């Protein structure tokens, strides 16, 4: 649509500029819940939680696994600084399933030396990757 309002989206990970373009809407998980961002959103800074990043532009929607970070929303731009971000075709499904098994084993171990918060976060990251990769198989 030629008259569709847009804003600039930049998704940056330590390895690369993952995505940069004008978009109509972005949806993703934050530590406070899922958020949708449209043009002219109120300014906001928030913490990104593991989940699926949905990028909408025209009739196209692209999805990626985003595995925590920070997001800054301005009236005409959104910047996401992500710990890691992957398109579905970049996800190593076997590695993600192994990470799921390791995290579940650590959680169920009952070992007091296991950091449950870290193990649960690892499980969330693995499940996000698995769910997205399997959706696009």
Short mmCIF file of C-alpha atoms in Angstrom, two decimals:
data_model
loop_
_atom_site.label_atom_id
_atom_site.label_comp_id
_atom_site.label_asym_id
_atom_site.label_seq_id
_atom_site.Cartn_x
_atom_site.Cartn_y
_atom_site.Cartn_z
CA UNK A 1 0.00 0.00 0.00
CA UNK A 2 1.42 3.33 -1.01
CA UNK A 3 -0.35 5.30 1.72
CA UNK A 4 0.37 2.84 4.55
CA UNK A 5 2.09 4.50 7.52
CA UNK A 6 5.51 3.07 8.24
CA UNK A 7 8.35 3.40 10.72
CA UNK A 8 12.01 2.38 10.62
CA UNK A 9 12.85 -0.95 12.27
CA UNK A 10 16.43 -1.88 13.12
CA UNK A 11 17.22 -5.24 14.72
CA UNK A 12 20.84 -5.53 15.75
CA UNK A 13 22.61 -8.54 17.25
CA UNK A 14 26.27 -8.80 18.28
CA UNK A 15 27.06 -10.57 14.99
CA UNK A 16 25.22 -8.37 12.48
CA UNK A 17 22.54 -5.90 11.60
CA UNK A 18 19.83 -8.55 11.45
CA UNK A 19 17.10 -6.41 9.86
CA UNK A 20 16.71 -2.80 8.76
CA UNK A 21 13.77 -1.48 6.75
CA UNK A 22 10.56 0.52 6.95
CA UNK A 23 7.69 -1.58 8.34
CA UNK A 24 4.01 -1.18 9.22
CA UNK A 25 3.98 -3.15 12.49
CA UNK A 26 6.14 -5.24 14.80
CA UNK A 27 5.03 -7.77 17.43
CA UNK A 28 7.23 -9.45 20.01
CA UNK A 29 7.43 -10.62 23.62
CA UNK A 30 8.68 -8.41 26.42
CA UNK A 31 9.13 -9.22 30.07
CA UNK A 32 5.76 -7.47 30.62
CA UNK A 33 3.92 -9.46 27.91
CA UNK A 34 3.42 -9.34 24.16
CA UNK A 35 3.53 -5.93 22.49
CA UNK A 36 2.51 -4.68 19.06
CA UNK A 37 4.11 -1.50 17.76
CA UNK A 38 2.50 0.68 15.11
CA UNK A 39 3.72 3.99 13.64
CA UNK A 40 3.59 6.92 16.07
CA UNK A 41 3.68 4.65 19.14
CA UNK A 42 4.44 6.42 22.40
CA UNK A 43 8.14 6.41 23.31
CA UNK A 44 9.08 3.37 25.37
CA UNK A 45 12.09 1.34 26.39
CA UNK A 46 11.50 -2.27 27.38
CA UNK A 47 13.24 -5.61 27.88
CA UNK A 48 12.72 -8.19 25.15
CA UNK A 49 11.92 -11.74 26.27
CA UNK A 50 12.52 -14.92 24.24
CA UNK A 51 9.85 -15.34 21.59
CA UNK A 52 8.84 -14.80 18.01
CA UNK A 53 9.43 -11.43 16.38
CA UNK A 54 6.77 -10.70 13.74
CA UNK A 55 7.59 -8.04 11.16
CA UNK A 56 4.70 -6.80 9.00
CA UNK A 57 5.19 -4.83 5.82
CA UNK A 58 2.34 -4.58 3.32
CA UNK A 59 0.89 -8.03 2.83
CA UNK A 60 4.09 -9.73 3.98
CA UNK A 61 4.76 -11.01 7.52
CA UNK A 62 8.19 -12.36 8.41
CA UNK A 63 8.99 -14.17 11.64
CA UNK A 64 12.25 -14.66 13.50
CA UNK A 65 13.31 -16.07 16.86
CA UNK A 66 14.54 -13.32 19.15
CA UNK A 67 16.25 -14.47 22.32
CA UNK A 68 16.19 -11.52 24.69
CA UNK A 69 17.53 -8.00 24.52
CA UNK A 70 16.27 -4.42 24.70
CA UNK A 71 13.86 -2.40 22.58
CA UNK A 72 13.64 1.35 22.17
CA UNK A 73 10.48 2.75 20.61
CA UNK A 74 10.36 6.26 19.22
CA UNK A 75 7.55 7.91 17.24
CA UNK A 76 9.11 7.03 13.88
CA UNK A 77 11.63 4.28 14.71
CA UNK A 78 12.11 1.08 16.69
CA UNK A 79 15.50 -0.34 17.56
CA UNK A 80 15.90 -3.83 18.99
CA UNK A 81 19.26 -4.82 20.45
CA UNK A 82 18.97 -8.60 20.54
CA UNK A 83 21.21 -11.12 22.25
CA UNK A 84 20.48 -13.38 19.30
CA UNK A 85 18.06 -13.30 16.39
CA UNK A 86 17.52 -16.01 13.76
CA UNK A 87 15.31 -16.53 10.74
CA UNK A 88 13.57 -19.95 10.76
CA UNK A 89 15.90 -21.33 8.07
CA UNK A 90 18.95 -20.40 10.19
CA UNK A 91 17.84 -22.43 13.21
CA UNK A 92 19.67 -25.71 13.83
CA UNK A 93 16.70 -27.83 14.95
CA UNK A 94 18.80 -30.71 16.30
CA UNK A 95 20.90 -28.32 18.39
CA UNK A 96 17.75 -26.64 19.73
CA UNK A 97 16.25 -30.02 20.70
CA UNK A 98 19.47 -30.98 22.49
CA UNK A 99 19.36 -27.66 24.37
CA UNK A 100 15.76 -28.41 25.37
CA UNK A 101 16.74 -31.83 26.73
CA UNK A 102 19.69 -30.36 28.70
CA UNK A 103 17.53 -27.60 30.19
CA UNK A 104 14.74 -29.99 31.17
CA UNK A 105 17.27 -32.36 32.73
CA UNK A 106 18.77 -29.51 34.80
CA UNK A 107 15.34 -28.34 35.94
CA UNK A 108 14.23 -31.85 36.98
CA UNK A 109 17.54 -32.74 38.66
CA UNK A 110 16.68 -31.21 42.01
CA UNK A 111 20.35 -30.29 42.33
CA UNK A 112 20.73 -27.22 44.52
CA UNK A 113 23.72 -26.08 42.47
CA UNK A 114 21.53 -25.69 39.37
CA UNK A 115 20.47 -22.11 38.72
CA UNK A 116 16.76 -22.64 37.97
CA UNK A 117 16.26 -19.17 36.50
CA UNK A 118 19.03 -19.77 33.95
CA UNK A 119 17.78 -23.29 33.19
CA UNK A 120 14.22 -22.03 32.63
CA UNK A 121 15.51 -19.23 30.38
CA UNK A 122 17.50 -21.79 28.36
CA UNK A 123 14.37 -23.91 28.03
CA UNK A 124 12.35 -20.90 26.78
CA UNK A 125 15.02 -20.11 24.18
CA UNK A 126 15.12 -23.71 22.99
CA UNK A 127 11.32 -23.97 22.75
CA UNK A 128 11.14 -20.68 20.82
CA UNK A 129 13.66 -21.95 18.28
CA UNK A 130 12.01 -25.36 17.98
CA UNK A 131 8.51 -23.93 17.55
CA UNK A 132 9.55 -21.49 14.85
CA UNK A 133 11.77 -23.94 12.96
CA UNK A 134 9.07 -26.63 12.94
CA UNK A 135 6.44 -24.12 11.78
CA UNK A 136 8.44 -23.43 8.61
CA UNK A 137 9.57 -27.00 7.85
#
